[in-house]
PDB file of C-alpha atoms in Angstrom:
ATOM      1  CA  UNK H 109      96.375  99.101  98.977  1.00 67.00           C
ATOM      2  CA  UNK H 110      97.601  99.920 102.523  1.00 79.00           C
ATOM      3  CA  UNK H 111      96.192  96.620 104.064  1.00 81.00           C
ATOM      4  CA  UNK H 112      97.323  93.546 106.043  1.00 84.00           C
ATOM      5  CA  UNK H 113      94.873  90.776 104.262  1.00 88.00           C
ATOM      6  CA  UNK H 114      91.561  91.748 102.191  1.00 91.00           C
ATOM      7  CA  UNK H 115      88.368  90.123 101.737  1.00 93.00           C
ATOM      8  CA  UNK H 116      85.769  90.113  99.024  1.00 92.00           C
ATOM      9  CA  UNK H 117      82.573  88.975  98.627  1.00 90.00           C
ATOM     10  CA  UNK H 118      81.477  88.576  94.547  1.00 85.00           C
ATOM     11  CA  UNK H 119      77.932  87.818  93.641  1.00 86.00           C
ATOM     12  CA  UNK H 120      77.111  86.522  90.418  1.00 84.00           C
ATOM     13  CA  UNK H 121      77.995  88.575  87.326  1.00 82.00           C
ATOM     14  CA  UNK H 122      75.107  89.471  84.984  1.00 83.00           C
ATOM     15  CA  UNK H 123      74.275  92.092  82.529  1.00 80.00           C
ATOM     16  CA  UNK H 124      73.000  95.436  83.613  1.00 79.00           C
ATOM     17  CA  UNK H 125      69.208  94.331  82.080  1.00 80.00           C
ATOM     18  CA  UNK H 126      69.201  91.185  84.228  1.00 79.00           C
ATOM     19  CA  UNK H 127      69.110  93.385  87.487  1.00 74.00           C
ATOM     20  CA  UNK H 128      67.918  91.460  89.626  1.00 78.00           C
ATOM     21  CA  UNK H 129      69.556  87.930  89.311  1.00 81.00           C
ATOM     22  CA  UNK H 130      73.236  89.408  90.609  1.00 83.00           C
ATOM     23  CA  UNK H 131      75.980  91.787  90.529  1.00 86.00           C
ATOM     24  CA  UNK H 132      74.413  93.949  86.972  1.00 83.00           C
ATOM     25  CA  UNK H 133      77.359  96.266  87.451  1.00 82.00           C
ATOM     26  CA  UNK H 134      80.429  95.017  88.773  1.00 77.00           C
ATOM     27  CA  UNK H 135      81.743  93.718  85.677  1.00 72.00           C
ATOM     28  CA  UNK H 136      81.358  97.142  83.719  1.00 73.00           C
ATOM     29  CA  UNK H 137      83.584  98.514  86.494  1.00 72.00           C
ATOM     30  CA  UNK H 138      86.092  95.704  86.156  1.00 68.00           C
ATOM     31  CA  UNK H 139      86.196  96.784  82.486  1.00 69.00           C
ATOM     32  CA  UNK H 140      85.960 100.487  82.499  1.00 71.00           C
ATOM     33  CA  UNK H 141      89.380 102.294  81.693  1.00 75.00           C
ATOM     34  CA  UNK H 142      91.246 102.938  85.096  1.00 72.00           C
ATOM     35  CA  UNK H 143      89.446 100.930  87.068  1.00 68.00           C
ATOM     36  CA  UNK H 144      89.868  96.907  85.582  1.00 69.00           C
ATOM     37  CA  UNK H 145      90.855  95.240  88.669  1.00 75.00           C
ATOM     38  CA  UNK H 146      88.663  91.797  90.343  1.00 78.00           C
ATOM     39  CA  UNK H 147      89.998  91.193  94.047  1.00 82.00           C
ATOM     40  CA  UNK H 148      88.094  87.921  93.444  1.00 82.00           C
ATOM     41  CA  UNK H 149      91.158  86.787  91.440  1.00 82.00           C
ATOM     42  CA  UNK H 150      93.450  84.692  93.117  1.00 84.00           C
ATOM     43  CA  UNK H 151      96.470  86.623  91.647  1.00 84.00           C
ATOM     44  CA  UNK H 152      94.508  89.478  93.565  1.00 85.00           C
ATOM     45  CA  UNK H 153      95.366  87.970  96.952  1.00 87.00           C
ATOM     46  CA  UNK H 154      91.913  88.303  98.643  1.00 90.00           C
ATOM     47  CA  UNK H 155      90.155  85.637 100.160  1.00 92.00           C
ATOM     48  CA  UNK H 156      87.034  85.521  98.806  1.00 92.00           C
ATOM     49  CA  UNK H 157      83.651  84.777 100.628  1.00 92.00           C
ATOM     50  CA  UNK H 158      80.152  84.040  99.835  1.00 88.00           C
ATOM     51  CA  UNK H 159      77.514  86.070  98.914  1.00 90.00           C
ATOM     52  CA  UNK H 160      75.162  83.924  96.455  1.00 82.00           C
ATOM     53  CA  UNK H 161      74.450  81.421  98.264  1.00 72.00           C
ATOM     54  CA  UNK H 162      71.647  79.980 100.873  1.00 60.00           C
ATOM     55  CA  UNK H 163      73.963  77.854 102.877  1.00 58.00           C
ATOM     56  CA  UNK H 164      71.609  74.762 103.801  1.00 55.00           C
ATOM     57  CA  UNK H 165      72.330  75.396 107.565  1.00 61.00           C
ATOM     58  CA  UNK H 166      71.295  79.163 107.389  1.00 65.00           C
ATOM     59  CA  UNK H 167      67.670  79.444 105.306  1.00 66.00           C
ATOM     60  CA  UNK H 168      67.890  82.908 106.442  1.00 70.00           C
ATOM     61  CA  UNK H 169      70.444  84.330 104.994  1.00 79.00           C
ATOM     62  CA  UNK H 170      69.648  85.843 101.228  1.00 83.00           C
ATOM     63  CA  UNK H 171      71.914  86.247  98.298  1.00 85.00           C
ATOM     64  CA  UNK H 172      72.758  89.157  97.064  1.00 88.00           C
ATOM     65  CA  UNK H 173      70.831  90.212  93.825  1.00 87.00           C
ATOM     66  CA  UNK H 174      72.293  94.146  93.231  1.00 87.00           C
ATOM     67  CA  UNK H 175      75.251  95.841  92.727  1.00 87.00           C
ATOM     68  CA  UNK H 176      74.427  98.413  95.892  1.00 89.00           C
ATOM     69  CA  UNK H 177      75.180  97.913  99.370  1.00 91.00           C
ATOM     70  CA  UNK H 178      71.666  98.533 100.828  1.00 92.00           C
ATOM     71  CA  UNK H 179      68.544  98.433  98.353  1.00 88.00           C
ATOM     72  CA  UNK H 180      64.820  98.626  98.800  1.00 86.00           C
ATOM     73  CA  UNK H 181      64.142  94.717  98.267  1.00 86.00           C
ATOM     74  CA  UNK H 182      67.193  94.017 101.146  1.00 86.00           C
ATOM     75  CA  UNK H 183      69.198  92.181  98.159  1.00 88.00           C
ATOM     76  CA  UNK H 184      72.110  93.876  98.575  1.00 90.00           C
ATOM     77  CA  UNK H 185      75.508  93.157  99.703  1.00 92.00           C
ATOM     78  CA  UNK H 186      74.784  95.061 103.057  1.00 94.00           C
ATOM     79  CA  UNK H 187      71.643  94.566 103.958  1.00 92.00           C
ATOM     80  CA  UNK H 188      69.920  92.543 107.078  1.00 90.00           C
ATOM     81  CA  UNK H 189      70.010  88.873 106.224  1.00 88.00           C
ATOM     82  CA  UNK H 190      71.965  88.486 103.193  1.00 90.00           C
ATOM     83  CA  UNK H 191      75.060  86.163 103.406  1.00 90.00           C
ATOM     84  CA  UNK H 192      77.172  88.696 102.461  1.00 92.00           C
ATOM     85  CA  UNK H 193      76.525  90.941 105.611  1.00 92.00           C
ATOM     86  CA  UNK H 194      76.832  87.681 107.473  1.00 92.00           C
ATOM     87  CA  UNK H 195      80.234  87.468 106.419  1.00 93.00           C
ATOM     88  CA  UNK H 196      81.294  90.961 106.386  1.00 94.00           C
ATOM     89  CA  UNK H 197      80.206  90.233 109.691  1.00 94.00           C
ATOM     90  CA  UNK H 198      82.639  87.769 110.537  1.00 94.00           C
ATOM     91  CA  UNK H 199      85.442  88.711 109.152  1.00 94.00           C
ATOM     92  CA  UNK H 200      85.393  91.850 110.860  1.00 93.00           C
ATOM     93  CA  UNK H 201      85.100  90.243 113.990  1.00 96.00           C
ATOM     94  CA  UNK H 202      88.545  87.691 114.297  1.00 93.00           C
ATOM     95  CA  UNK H 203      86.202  85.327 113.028  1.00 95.00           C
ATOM     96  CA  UNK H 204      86.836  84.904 108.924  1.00 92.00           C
ATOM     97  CA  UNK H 205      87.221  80.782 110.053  1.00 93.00           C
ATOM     98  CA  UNK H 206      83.204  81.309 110.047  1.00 91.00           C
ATOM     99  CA  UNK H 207      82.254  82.760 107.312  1.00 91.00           C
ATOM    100  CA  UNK H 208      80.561  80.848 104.090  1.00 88.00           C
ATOM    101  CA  UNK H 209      82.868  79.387 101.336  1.00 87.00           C
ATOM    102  CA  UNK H 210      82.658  81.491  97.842  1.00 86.00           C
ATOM    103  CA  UNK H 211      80.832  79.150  95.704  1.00 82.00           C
ATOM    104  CA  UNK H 212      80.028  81.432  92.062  1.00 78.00           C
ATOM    105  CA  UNK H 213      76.838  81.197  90.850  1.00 77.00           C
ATOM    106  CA  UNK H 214      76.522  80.092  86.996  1.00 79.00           C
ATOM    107  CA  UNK H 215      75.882  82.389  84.275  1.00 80.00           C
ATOM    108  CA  UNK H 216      72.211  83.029  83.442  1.00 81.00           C
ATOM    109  CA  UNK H 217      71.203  81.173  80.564  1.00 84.00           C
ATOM    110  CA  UNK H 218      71.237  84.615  78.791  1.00 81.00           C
ATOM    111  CA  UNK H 219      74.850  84.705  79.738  1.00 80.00           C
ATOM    112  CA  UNK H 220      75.835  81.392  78.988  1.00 84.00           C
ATOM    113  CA  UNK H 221      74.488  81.523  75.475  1.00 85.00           C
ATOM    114  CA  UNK H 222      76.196  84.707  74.573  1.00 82.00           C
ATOM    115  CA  UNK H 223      79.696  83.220  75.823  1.00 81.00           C
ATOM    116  CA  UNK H 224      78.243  80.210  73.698  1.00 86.00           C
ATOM    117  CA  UNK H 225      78.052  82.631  70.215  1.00 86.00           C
ATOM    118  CA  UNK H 226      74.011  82.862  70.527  1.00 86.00           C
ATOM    119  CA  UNK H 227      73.041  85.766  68.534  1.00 83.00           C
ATOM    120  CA  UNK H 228      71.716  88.404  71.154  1.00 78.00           C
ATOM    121  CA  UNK H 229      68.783  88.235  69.967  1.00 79.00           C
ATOM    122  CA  UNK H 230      68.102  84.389  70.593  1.00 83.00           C
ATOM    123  CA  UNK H 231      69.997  84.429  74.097  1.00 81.00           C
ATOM    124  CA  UNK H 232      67.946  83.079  76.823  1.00 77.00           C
ATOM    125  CA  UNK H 233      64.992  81.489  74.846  1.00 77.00           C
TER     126      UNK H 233
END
């Protein structure tokens, strides 16, 4: 990559039937042969911002709930109002000093249980 800094904005990870509650795709690609890298890693180099989030100062700004940049229920990592486009926002402006601190979101409890060793079909009851 061709570029003098990067930034990244990560919503939560889920899994592709939790659409809806984050990112339901993002990790797949991360995974996918050819195509396994996370600029949210700090051995990535990005700086990372927020996209989860409703900072308590901004009750207008929306996390991001989908993988796409523009969806049909404004969740996603473009659209009007999210924090995500707020900080695309700055950053693109001379003003990444502005933008919201990337604070992940916790696995659902669906998640969290599979990492645990839940058998799927007990995960998130």
């Amino acid at each position: 990559m061709h570029a003098e800094h990067v930034y990244v904005g990560q919503a939560r990870n889920v899994l592709p039937d939790e659409a809806g509650q984050g990112d339901h795709l993002a990790a797949l690609g991360r995974t996918a042969p050819g195509h396994h890298v996370d600029p949210s890693r700090e051995a990535f180099g990005a700086t990372v911002f927020g996209t989860d989030s409703n900072p308590a100062d901004a009750a207008d700004r929306r996390p991001v709930l989908d993988h796409d940049p523009l969806t049909g229920d404004r969740s996603g990592y473009l659209d009007a109002d999210t924090e995500s486009v707020y900080n695309v926002g700055r950053v693109t402006t001379g003003h990444e000093d502005d933008a919201t601190a990337y604070h992940p979101e916790p696995p659902t409890k669906r998640d969290q249980d599979l990492i645990d060793g839940k058998p799927w079909w007990m995960a998130g009851q």
